[in-house]
mmCIF file of C-alpha atoms in Angstrom:
data_model
loop_
_atom_site.group_PDB
_atom_site.id
_atom_site.type_symbol
_atom_site.label_atom_id
_atom_site.label_comp_id
_atom_site.label_asym_id
_atom_site.label_seq_id
_atom_site.Cartn_x
_atom_site.Cartn_y
_atom_site.Cartn_z
ATOM 1 C CA MET A 1014 101.404 56.268 103.329
ATOM 2 C CA GLU A 1015 104.027 58.086 105.382
ATOM 3 C CA PHE A 1016 103.995 61.707 106.539
ATOM 4 C CA THR A 1017 104.460 64.012 109.520
ATOM 5 C CA HIS A 1018 101.614 66.390 110.295
ATOM 6 C CA THR A 1019 101.429 69.158 112.899
ATOM 7 C CA THR A 1020 98.075 70.549 114.041
ATOM 8 C CA LEU A 1021 98.251 74.013 115.594
ATOM 9 C CA GLY A 1022 96.291 74.617 118.770
ATOM 10 C CA GLN A 1023 93.804 77.469 119.051
ATOM 11 C CA ARG A 1024 90.199 77.921 120.108
ATOM 12 C CA VAL A 1025 87.512 78.934 117.583
ATOM 13 C CA ARG A 1026 84.221 80.524 118.638
ATOM 14 C CA PHE A 1027 81.747 80.606 115.750
ATOM 15 C CA GLY A 1028 78.301 82.166 115.940
ATOM 16 C CA THR A 1029 76.367 84.784 114.024
ATOM 17 C CA GLY A 1030 75.495 87.773 116.195
ATOM 18 C CA HIS A 1031 77.680 86.670 119.122
ATOM 19 C CA ALA A 1032 81.022 88.409 118.474
ATOM 20 C CA ALA A 1033 80.902 90.855 121.393
ATOM 21 C CA GLU A 1034 79.694 88.170 123.812
ATOM 22 C CA HIS A 1035 82.368 85.738 122.661
ATOM 23 C CA LEU A 1036 85.080 88.377 122.897
ATOM 24 C CA ARG A 1037 84.156 89.193 126.494
ATOM 25 C CA SER A 1038 84.183 85.480 127.363
ATOM 26 C CA GLU A 1039 87.529 84.923 125.667
ATOM 27 C CA LEU A 1040 89.185 87.863 127.413
ATOM 28 C CA SER A 1041 88.007 86.443 130.736
ATOM 29 C CA GLU A 1042 89.230 82.921 129.959
ATOM 30 C CA GLN A 1043 92.604 84.218 128.769
ATOM 31 C CA GLY A 1044 92.941 86.379 131.881
ATOM 32 C CA ILE A 1045 93.506 89.495 129.775
ATOM 33 C CA SER A 1046 92.472 92.684 131.567
ATOM 34 C CA ARG A 1047 94.485 95.376 129.734
ATOM 35 C CA PRO A 1048 94.468 94.478 126.038
ATOM 36 C CA MET A 1049 95.949 96.500 123.250
ATOM 37 C CA VAL A 1050 93.019 96.811 120.809
ATOM 38 C CA ILE A 1051 93.910 97.118 117.131
ATOM 39 C CA VAL A 1052 90.776 98.138 115.260
ATOM 40 C CA SER A 1053 89.560 100.475 112.541
ATOM 41 C CA ASP A 1054 87.122 103.269 113.313
ATOM 42 C CA ARG A 1055 84.407 101.285 111.486
ATOM 43 C CA ASP A 1056 84.599 98.390 113.937
ATOM 44 C CA ARG A 1057 85.151 100.470 117.072
ATOM 45 C CA PRO A 1058 81.559 99.922 118.362
ATOM 46 C CA LEU A 1059 82.106 96.146 118.390
ATOM 47 C CA ALA A 1060 85.428 96.640 120.143
ATOM 48 C CA ASP A 1061 83.792 98.841 122.775
ATOM 49 C CA ALA A 1062 81.101 96.227 123.427
ATOM 50 C CA GLY A 1063 83.531 93.301 123.458
ATOM 51 C CA THR A 1064 85.964 94.929 125.863
ATOM 52 C CA ALA A 1065 83.329 96.405 128.208
ATOM 53 C CA ASP A 1066 84.495 94.221 131.101
ATOM 54 C CA THR A 1067 88.163 95.174 130.699
ATOM 55 C CA LYS A 1068 90.202 98.344 130.525
ATOM 56 C CA PRO A 1069 92.095 98.469 127.214
ATOM 57 C CA SER A 1070 95.603 99.798 127.680
ATOM 58 C CA VAL A 1071 95.772 101.406 124.248
ATOM 59 C CA TRP A 1072 93.520 101.793 121.208
ATOM 60 C CA TRP A 1073 95.396 101.500 117.902
ATOM 61 C CA SER A 1074 93.926 102.404 114.485
ATOM 62 C CA ASP A 1075 97.036 103.197 112.416
ATOM 63 C CA ILE A 1076 96.962 100.394 109.832
ATOM 64 C CA ALA A 1077 98.788 99.793 106.534
ATOM 65 C CA GLN A 1078 98.781 96.856 104.152
ATOM 66 C CA HIS A 1079 101.819 94.561 103.981
ATOM 67 C CA VAL A 1080 102.729 95.570 107.581
ATOM 68 C CA PRO A 1081 105.573 98.107 107.182
ATOM 69 C CA VAL A 1082 108.415 97.624 109.665
ATOM 70 C CA GLN A 1083 108.221 101.256 110.826
ATOM 71 C CA LEU A 1084 104.564 100.778 111.760
ATOM 72 C CA VAL A 1085 105.422 97.612 113.672
ATOM 73 C CA GLU A 1086 108.046 99.477 115.679
ATOM 74 C CA ARG A 1087 105.565 102.176 116.706
ATOM 75 C CA ALA A 1088 102.824 99.717 117.613
ATOM 76 C CA THR A 1089 105.186 97.494 119.579
ATOM 77 C CA THR A 1090 106.444 100.473 121.557
ATOM 78 C CA ALA A 1091 102.859 101.494 122.320
ATOM 79 C CA ALA A 1092 102.014 97.992 123.551
ATOM 80 C CA ARG A 1093 105.037 97.870 125.841
ATOM 81 C CA ASP A 1094 104.684 101.418 127.167
ATOM 82 C CA SER A 1095 100.984 100.934 127.937
ATOM 83 C CA GLY A 1096 101.495 97.733 129.898
ATOM 84 C CA ALA A 1097 99.274 95.675 127.589
ATOM 85 C CA ASP A 1098 98.768 92.066 128.683
ATOM 86 C CA GLY A 1099 97.259 90.837 125.414
ATOM 87 C CA VAL A 1100 96.216 91.940 121.925
ATOM 88 C CA VAL A 1101 92.714 92.083 120.465
ATOM 89 C CA CYS A 1102 92.580 92.618 116.712
ATOM 90 C CA ILE A 1103 89.320 93.239 114.868
ATOM 91 C CA GLY A 1104 89.522 93.556 111.103
ATOM 92 C CA GLY A 1105 91.041 92.133 107.950
ATOM 93 C CA GLY A 1106 94.439 90.726 107.086
ATOM 94 C CA SER A 1107 96.399 93.958 107.560
ATOM 95 C CA ILE A 1108 95.089 94.369 111.107
ATOM 96 C CA THR A 1109 95.729 90.725 111.942
ATOM 97 C CA GLY A 1110 99.193 91.047 110.421
ATOM 98 C CA LEU A 1111 100.048 94.009 112.643
ATOM 99 C CA ALA A 1112 98.801 92.158 115.731
ATOM 100 C CA LYS A 1113 101.040 89.225 114.798
ATOM 101 C CA ALA A 1114 104.043 91.494 114.421
ATOM 102 C CA VAL A 1115 103.404 92.995 117.874
ATOM 103 C CA ALA A 1116 103.047 89.494 119.327
ATOM 104 C CA LEU A 1117 106.290 88.412 117.664
ATOM 105 C CA HIS A 1118 108.165 91.166 119.495
ATOM 106 C CA THR A 1119 106.315 91.045 122.827
ATOM 107 C CA GLY A 1120 105.041 87.485 123.268
ATOM 108 C CA LEU A 1121 101.519 88.770 123.983
ATOM 109 C CA ALA A 1122 98.580 86.461 123.230
ATOM 110 C CA ILE A 1123 96.233 87.471 120.407
ATOM 111 C CA ILE A 1124 92.455 87.235 120.216
ATOM 112 C CA SER A 1125 91.475 87.702 116.575
ATOM 113 C CA VAL A 1126 88.058 88.799 115.298
ATOM 114 C CA PRO A 1127 88.181 88.645 111.460
ATOM 115 C CA THR A 1128 86.008 90.893 109.315
ATOM 116 C CA THR A 1129 87.176 89.478 105.950
ATOM 117 C CA TYR A 1130 88.114 86.031 104.629
ATOM 118 C CA ALA A 1131 91.880 86.613 104.837
ATOM 119 C CA GLY A 1132 92.551 83.479 106.915
ATOM 120 C CA SER A 1133 95.684 84.910 108.549
ATOM 121 C CA GLU A 1134 94.063 84.364 111.940
ATOM 122 C CA ALA A 1135 94.447 80.581 111.469
ATOM 123 C CA THR A 1136 98.192 80.573 110.787
ATOM 124 C CA ASN A 1137 101.463 80.994 112.644
ATOM 125 C CA VAL A 1138 102.894 82.917 109.677
ATOM 126 C CA TRP A 1139 103.961 86.547 109.997
ATOM 127 C CA GLY A 1140 104.973 89.052 107.308
ATOM 128 C CA MET A 1141 106.552 92.507 107.305
ATOM 129 C CA THR A 1142 107.700 94.840 104.545
ATOM 130 C CA GLU A 1143 110.747 97.093 104.411
ATOM 131 C CA ASN A 1144 112.208 98.936 101.422
ATOM 132 C CA GLY A 1145 109.903 97.163 98.993
ATOM 133 C CA VAL A 1146 110.760 93.654 100.207
ATOM 134 C CA LYS A 1147 108.225 91.543 102.088
ATOM 135 C CA THR A 1148 109.742 89.085 104.550
ATOM 136 C CA THR A 1149 107.723 86.241 106.019
ATOM 137 C CA GLY A 1150 108.425 83.719 108.727
ATOM 138 C CA VAL A 1151 106.868 81.083 110.948
ATOM 139 C CA ASP A 1152 106.654 81.446 114.714
ATOM 140 C CA ASP A 1153 104.100 79.970 117.113
ATOM 141 C CA ARG A 1154 104.058 83.230 119.100
ATOM 142 C CA VAL A 1155 102.026 84.870 116.324
ATOM 143 C CA LEU A 1156 99.287 82.228 116.169
ATOM 144 C CA PRO A 1157 96.181 83.777 117.753
ATOM 145 C CA ALA A 1158 95.165 81.931 120.908
ATOM 146 C CA ALA A 1159 91.524 82.329 119.905
ATOM 147 C CA VAL A 1160 89.522 83.290 116.831
ATOM 148 C CA ILE A 1161 85.973 84.664 116.897
ATOM 149 C CA TYR A 1162 83.858 84.343 113.751
ATOM 150 C CA ASP A 1163 80.570 86.173 113.242
ATOM 151 C CA ALA A 1164 78.816 86.436 109.880
ATOM 152 C CA GLU A 1165 77.389 89.823 110.882
ATOM 153 C CA LEU A 1166 80.913 91.241 110.626
ATOM 154 C CA VAL A 1167 81.270 90.339 106.929
ATOM 155 C CA ARG A 1168 77.693 91.139 105.919
ATOM 156 C CA GLY A 1169 78.561 94.714 105.005
ATOM 157 C CA LEU A 1170 81.618 93.921 102.864
ATOM 158 C CA PRO A 1171 81.367 95.445 99.380
ATOM 159 C CA THR A 1172 80.757 92.544 96.984
ATOM 160 C CA GLU A 1173 83.926 93.275 95.019
ATOM 161 C CA LEU A 1174 86.050 93.087 98.171
ATOM 162 C CA ALA A 1175 84.213 89.999 99.415
ATOM 163 C CA MET A 1176 85.007 88.180 96.165
ATOM 164 C CA ALA A 1177 88.674 89.147 96.183
ATOM 165 C CA SER A 1178 89.025 88.187 99.847
ATOM 166 C CA GLY A 1179 87.261 84.866 99.322
ATOM 167 C CA LEU A 1180 89.448 84.042 96.321
ATOM 168 C CA ASN A 1181 92.491 84.896 98.409
ATOM 169 C CA ALA A 1182 91.263 82.221 100.831
ATOM 170 C CA LEU A 1183 90.810 79.843 97.900
ATOM 171 C CA ALA A 1184 94.456 80.465 97.004
ATOM 172 C CA HIS A 1185 95.374 79.047 100.421
ATOM 173 C CA CYS A 1186 93.520 75.867 99.429
ATOM 174 C CA VAL A 1187 95.253 75.493 96.083
ATOM 175 C CA ASP A 1188 98.743 76.224 97.407
ATOM 176 C CA SER A 1189 98.196 73.681 100.194
ATOM 177 C CA LEU A 1190 97.788 70.870 97.654
ATOM 178 C CA TRP A 1191 101.485 70.913 96.719
ATOM 179 C CA ALA A 1192 103.273 73.236 99.137
ATOM 180 C CA PRO A 1193 106.520 72.063 100.819
ATOM 181 C CA ARG A 1194 104.783 70.305 103.758
ATOM 182 C CA ALA A 1195 101.641 69.122 101.932
ATOM 183 C CA ASP A 1196 100.214 65.913 103.396
ATOM 184 C CA PRO A 1197 96.930 63.976 103.191
ATOM 185 C CA ILE A 1198 95.445 65.809 106.182
ATOM 186 C CA ASN A 1199 95.951 69.366 104.990
ATOM 187 C CA ARG A 1200 94.953 68.310 101.473
ATOM 188 C CA ALA A 1201 91.656 67.009 102.852
ATOM 189 C CA LEU A 1202 91.118 70.285 104.685
ATOM 190 C CA SER A 1203 91.979 72.350 101.635
ATOM 191 C CA LEU A 1204 89.570 70.446 99.372
ATOM 192 C CA GLU A 1205 86.732 70.774 101.900
ATOM 193 C CA ALA A 1206 87.542 74.482 102.143
ATOM 194 C CA ALA A 1207 87.587 74.878 98.359
ATOM 195 C CA GLY A 1208 84.116 73.372 98.111
ATOM 196 C CA ALA A 1209 82.757 75.602 100.862
ATOM 197 C CA LEU A 1210 84.309 78.741 99.381
ATOM 198 C CA SER A 1211 83.163 78.003 95.838
ATOM 199 C CA SER A 1212 79.588 77.517 97.002
ATOM 200 C CA ALA A 1213 79.701 80.497 99.363
ATOM 201 C CA LEU A 1214 81.063 82.976 96.835
ATOM 202 C CA ARG A 1215 78.424 82.006 94.298
ATOM 203 C CA GLY A 1216 75.770 82.566 96.948
ATOM 204 C CA ILE A 1217 77.196 85.923 98.008
ATOM 205 C CA ALA A 1218 77.358 87.060 94.376
ATOM 206 C CA VAL A 1219 73.592 86.513 94.158
ATOM 207 C CA ASP A 1220 72.706 87.813 97.639
ATOM 208 C CA SER A 1221 75.464 89.605 99.564
ATOM 209 C CA GLY A 1222 73.503 89.334 102.800
ATOM 210 C CA ASP A 1223 72.696 85.604 102.728
ATOM 211 C CA THR A 1224 73.678 84.358 106.182
ATOM 212 C CA GLU A 1225 74.248 80.756 105.125
ATOM 213 C CA SER A 1226 76.680 81.819 102.399
ATOM 214 C CA LEU A 1227 78.496 84.244 104.709
ATOM 215 C CA GLU A 1228 78.910 81.568 107.382
ATOM 216 C CA LYS A 1229 80.088 79.053 104.799
ATOM 217 C CA ALA A 1230 82.669 81.553 103.513
ATOM 218 C CA LEU A 1231 84.053 82.087 107.031
ATOM 219 C CA TYR A 1232 84.135 78.325 107.606
ATOM 220 C CA GLY A 1233 85.954 77.790 104.323
ATOM 221 C CA SER A 1234 88.455 80.579 104.933
ATOM 222 C CA TYR A 1235 89.307 79.146 108.349
ATOM 223 C CA LEU A 1236 89.867 75.624 106.996
ATOM 224 C CA ALA A 1237 91.951 77.085 104.181
ATOM 225 C CA GLY A 1238 94.105 78.942 106.683
ATOM 226 C CA VAL A 1239 94.581 75.816 108.797
ATOM 227 C CA ALA A 1240 95.613 73.836 105.716
ATOM 228 C CA PHE A 1241 97.999 76.582 104.627
ATOM 229 C CA ALA A 1242 99.590 76.835 108.068
ATOM 230 C CA SER A 1243 100.328 73.125 107.934
ATOM 231 C CA ALA A 1244 101.404 72.834 104.297
ATOM 232 C CA GLY A 1245 103.477 76.002 104.030
ATOM 233 C CA SER A 1246 103.809 78.601 101.305
ATOM 234 C CA GLY A 1247 103.755 77.405 97.693
ATOM 235 C CA LEU A 1248 104.577 79.075 94.400
ATOM 236 C CA HIS A 1249 101.411 81.173 94.343
ATOM 237 C CA HIS A 1250 102.132 82.856 97.664
ATOM 238 C CA LYS A 1251 105.805 83.350 96.866
ATOM 239 C CA ILE A 1252 104.830 85.228 93.705
ATOM 240 C CA CYS A 1253 102.189 87.344 95.428
ATOM 241 C CA HIS A 1254 104.391 88.241 98.395
ATOM 242 C CA VAL A 1255 107.087 89.546 96.060
ATOM 243 C CA LEU A 1256 104.548 91.508 93.992
ATOM 244 C CA GLY A 1257 102.857 92.981 97.048
ATOM 245 C CA GLY A 1258 106.094 94.094 98.658
ATOM 246 C CA ALA A 1259 107.637 95.468 95.472
ATOM 247 C CA PHE A 1260 104.650 97.410 94.132
ATOM 248 C CA ASP A 1261 102.387 97.823 97.197
ATOM 249 C CA LEU A 1262 99.570 96.000 95.379
ATOM 250 C CA PRO A 1263 96.323 95.265 97.257
ATOM 251 C CA HIS A 1264 96.768 91.878 98.905
ATOM 252 C CA ALA A 1265 93.498 90.082 98.212
ATOM 253 C CA GLN A 1266 93.129 91.308 94.631
ATOM 254 C CA THR A 1267 96.690 90.280 93.793
ATOM 255 C CA HIS A 1268 96.093 86.746 95.040
ATOM 256 C CA ALA A 1269 92.786 86.555 93.191
ATOM 257 C CA VAL A 1270 94.321 87.589 89.874
ATOM 258 C CA VAL A 1271 97.392 85.349 90.051
ATOM 259 C CA LEU A 1272 95.657 82.162 91.245
ATOM 260 C CA PRO A 1273 94.223 80.856 87.937
ATOM 261 C CA HIS A 1274 97.598 81.258 86.230
ATOM 262 C CA VAL A 1275 99.500 79.312 88.875
ATOM 263 C CA LEU A 1276 96.851 76.587 88.806
ATOM 264 C CA ALA A 1277 97.102 76.337 85.004
ATOM 265 C CA PHE A 1278 100.887 76.124 85.320
ATOM 266 C CA ASN A 1279 100.873 73.319 87.909
ATOM 267 C CA ALA A 1280 97.719 71.295 87.236
ATOM 268 C CA PRO A 1281 99.072 69.158 84.352
ATOM 269 C CA ALA A 1282 101.844 67.825 86.619
ATOM 270 C CA VAL A 1283 99.404 66.623 89.315
ATOM 271 C CA PRO A 1284 96.358 65.270 87.449
ATOM 272 C CA ASP A 1285 94.924 63.327 90.394
ATOM 273 C CA LEU A 1286 95.022 66.330 92.728
ATOM 274 C CA ALA A 1287 93.700 68.587 89.990
ATOM 275 C CA ALA A 1288 90.779 66.232 89.404
ATOM 276 C CA ARG A 1289 89.901 66.271 93.100
ATOM 277 C CA LEU A 1290 90.082 70.068 93.104
ATOM 278 C CA ALA A 1291 87.788 70.219 90.066
ATOM 279 C CA VAL A 1292 85.174 68.188 91.941
ATOM 280 C CA ALA A 1293 85.541 70.420 95.015
ATOM 281 C CA LEU A 1294 84.959 73.481 92.848
ATOM 282 C CA GLY A 1295 81.700 71.988 91.612
ATOM 283 C CA ALA A 1296 82.735 70.518 88.263
ATOM 284 C CA THR A 1297 80.582 67.714 86.896
ATOM 285 C CA ALA A 1298 81.309 65.423 83.970
ATOM 286 C CA ALA A 1299 77.699 64.658 82.988
ATOM 287 C CA GLY A 1300 76.996 65.555 79.398
ATOM 288 C CA GLN A 1301 80.120 67.651 78.895
ATOM 289 C CA GLY A 1302 83.099 65.355 79.291
ATOM 290 C CA GLU A 1303 85.755 65.811 81.926
ATOM 291 C CA VAL A 1304 85.945 69.314 83.385
ATOM 292 C CA THR A 1305 89.429 70.338 84.483
ATOM 293 C CA ALA A 1306 90.235 72.233 87.662
ATOM 294 C CA VAL A 1307 91.369 75.171 85.549
ATOM 295 C CA ALA A 1308 88.066 75.256 83.660
ATOM 296 C CA ALA A 1309 86.120 74.932 86.911
ATOM 297 C CA LEU A 1310 88.059 77.818 88.449
ATOM 298 C CA ASN A 1311 87.611 79.953 85.342
ATOM 299 C CA GLU A 1312 83.860 79.299 85.483
ATOM 300 C CA LEU A 1313 83.772 80.347 89.149
ATOM 301 C CA TYR A 1314 85.660 83.538 88.310
ATOM 302 C CA SER A 1315 83.128 84.366 85.597
ATOM 303 C CA ALA A 1316 80.213 83.660 87.926
ATOM 304 C CA VAL A 1317 81.472 86.031 90.637
ATOM 305 C CA ASP A 1318 82.984 88.690 88.338
ATOM 306 C CA ALA A 1319 86.417 88.216 89.859
ATOM 307 C CA PRO A 1320 89.309 90.634 89.276
ATOM 308 C CA ASN A 1321 91.536 89.353 86.466
ATOM 309 C CA ARG A 1322 94.186 91.937 85.532
ATOM 310 C CA LEU A 1323 97.248 92.955 87.525
ATOM 311 C CA SER A 1324 97.408 96.092 85.389
ATOM 312 C CA ASP A 1325 94.149 97.235 87.011
ATOM 313 C CA ILE A 1326 95.646 97.209 90.510
ATOM 314 C CA GLY A 1327 98.991 98.926 89.985
ATOM 315 C CA PHE A 1328 101.282 96.338 88.375
ATOM 316 C CA PRO A 1329 103.532 98.270 85.934
ATOM 317 C CA ASP A 1330 104.212 97.281 82.336
ATOM 318 C CA ASP A 1331 107.812 96.344 83.182
ATOM 319 C CA GLY A 1332 106.900 94.761 86.522
ATOM 320 C CA ALA A 1333 107.650 91.184 85.490
ATOM 321 C CA GLU A 1334 111.246 91.954 84.508
ATOM 322 C CA LEU A 1335 111.761 93.904 87.714
ATOM 323 C CA VAL A 1336 110.795 91.034 90.040
ATOM 324 C CA VAL A 1337 111.229 87.770 88.127
ATOM 325 C CA ASP A 1338 114.682 87.036 89.531
ATOM 326 C CA ARG A 1339 113.512 87.814 93.057
ATOM 327 C CA ILE A 1340 110.667 85.298 92.662
ATOM 328 C CA LEU A 1341 113.017 82.643 91.277
ATOM 329 C CA GLU A 1342 115.092 82.893 94.459
ATOM 330 C CA VAL A 1343 112.130 81.788 96.614
ATOM 331 C CA VAL A 1344 110.441 79.177 94.414
ATOM 332 C CA PRO A 1345 109.723 76.078 96.562
ATOM 333 C CA PRO A 1346 111.580 72.955 95.386
ATOM 334 C CA SER A 1347 108.316 71.019 95.870
ATOM 335 C CA ASN A 1348 106.507 72.857 93.077
ATOM 336 C CA PRO A 1349 105.028 70.202 90.750
ATOM 337 C CA THR A 1350 106.215 71.928 87.552
ATOM 338 C CA PRO A 1351 109.817 73.134 87.150
ATOM 339 C CA VAL A 1352 109.874 76.934 87.285
ATOM 340 C CA THR A 1353 112.029 78.752 84.756
ATOM 341 C CA ARG A 1354 112.592 82.430 84.202
ATOM 342 C CA SER A 1355 110.744 82.355 80.874
ATOM 343 C CA ALA A 1356 107.801 80.480 82.395
ATOM 344 C CA LEU A 1357 107.470 83.075 85.147
ATOM 345 C CA LEU A 1358 107.655 85.936 82.670
ATOM 346 C CA SER A 1359 104.902 84.301 80.619
ATOM 347 C CA LEU A 1360 102.732 83.723 83.689
ATOM 348 C CA LEU A 1361 103.111 87.324 84.889
ATOM 349 C CA ALA A 1362 102.505 88.718 81.408
ATOM 350 C CA ALA A 1363 99.238 86.799 81.174
ATOM 351 C CA ALA A 1364 98.169 87.909 84.655
ATOM 352 C CA ARG A 1365 98.990 91.531 83.840
ATOM 353 C CA VAL A 1366 96.630 91.756 80.857
ATOM 354 C CA GLY A 1367 94.024 89.231 81.958
ATOM 355 C CA ALA A 1368 94.724 86.507 79.393
ATOM 356 C CA PRO A 1369 92.585 83.513 80.421
ATOM 357 C CA ALA A 1370 94.369 80.607 82.072
ATOM 358 C CA ILE A 1371 93.548 77.764 79.675
ATOM 359 C CA LEU A 1372 94.898 74.257 79.022
ATOM 360 C CA ASP A 1373 94.678 72.529 75.663
ATOM 361 C CA ASP A 1374 93.612 68.885 75.224
ATOM 362 C CA ALA A 1375 97.163 67.708 75.821
ATOM 363 C CA GLY A 1376 97.366 69.589 79.111
ATOM 364 C CA SER A 1377 99.700 72.301 77.831
ATOM 365 C CA ARG A 1378 99.162 75.936 78.704
ATOM 366 C CA VAL A 1379 97.827 78.186 75.968
ATOM 367 C CA GLU A 1380 97.180 81.916 76.167
ATOM 368 C CA GLY A 1381 93.784 83.240 75.157
ATOM 369 C CA ASP A 1382 92.952 86.759 74.076
ATOM 370 C CA ALA A 1383 93.300 89.461 76.693
ATOM 371 C CA ARG A 1384 90.000 90.190 78.387
#
């Protein structure tokens, strides 16, 4: 066994009902007295309570998915002009992404309070979009210094959004199994996260307010983000970043739809990893023979009524041809299965219409009827 692993340093405060208290404590410990607060109107009451002992320099609520460069320029100017000495972001991945972009340009420390399962708060990865192209990079300046998790903040998520966001987190787990810097440590984290997320999403589908399931989903999304930050971006994320930037597709739903197809494409080349993932997802062999990771994921998707068609979220009929060459340019060399233009076109065509991701007995991909 030989590998090099880097663990990123940040503090995590986890506790249901304690977000405002933890935010006040974290601001004090960080020595931040004039934070820029990036928050939606919905979460403004929490922001008011959490920053009661400070004097925010600027309140920012102009948010857009995929973090457009023009928005970053305006927010960065506001942070500088207001004399902000830190950034507090309360919200989902788009809000965290904007905070990261501001930190990239200013060096300000971030305190992140997630309200979805995006997992961006656990990574040192930033992303910005300009002219239909999403650019990502890695920089330790964008890693939040502290993350505050509170199940009360995800209790009100619409079930459909909760499922898409949780499956986006699960995509971090799967990509981390074979991404460019995958190692035994981040694989262990990703498998633990996959188990937590699978269990949590099933629980939330039954009872959207179940505290244990909500906490487990936050725990799983954090571990998934940590694993992803270490392992790097695999084929799944490369595909979704291109699709999101090119067509302005909703982030979480895009990742949720594409995931089963990438897993079906790669799983036959890594049977040992796929078997471990199947177990993490809750597959059992008793009485039904071996259950593959693809079958286990498909069963989870059915149980939580997951989104399954790119055509439902804005992907055009000719979308695959428009972006296939752009995706090929960024395919990681570490991908377990060689990626060809025809294979990508097939994968995107299946994801567009919702053809189930299925493997035959020999481990080859077959396309089912559109659903």
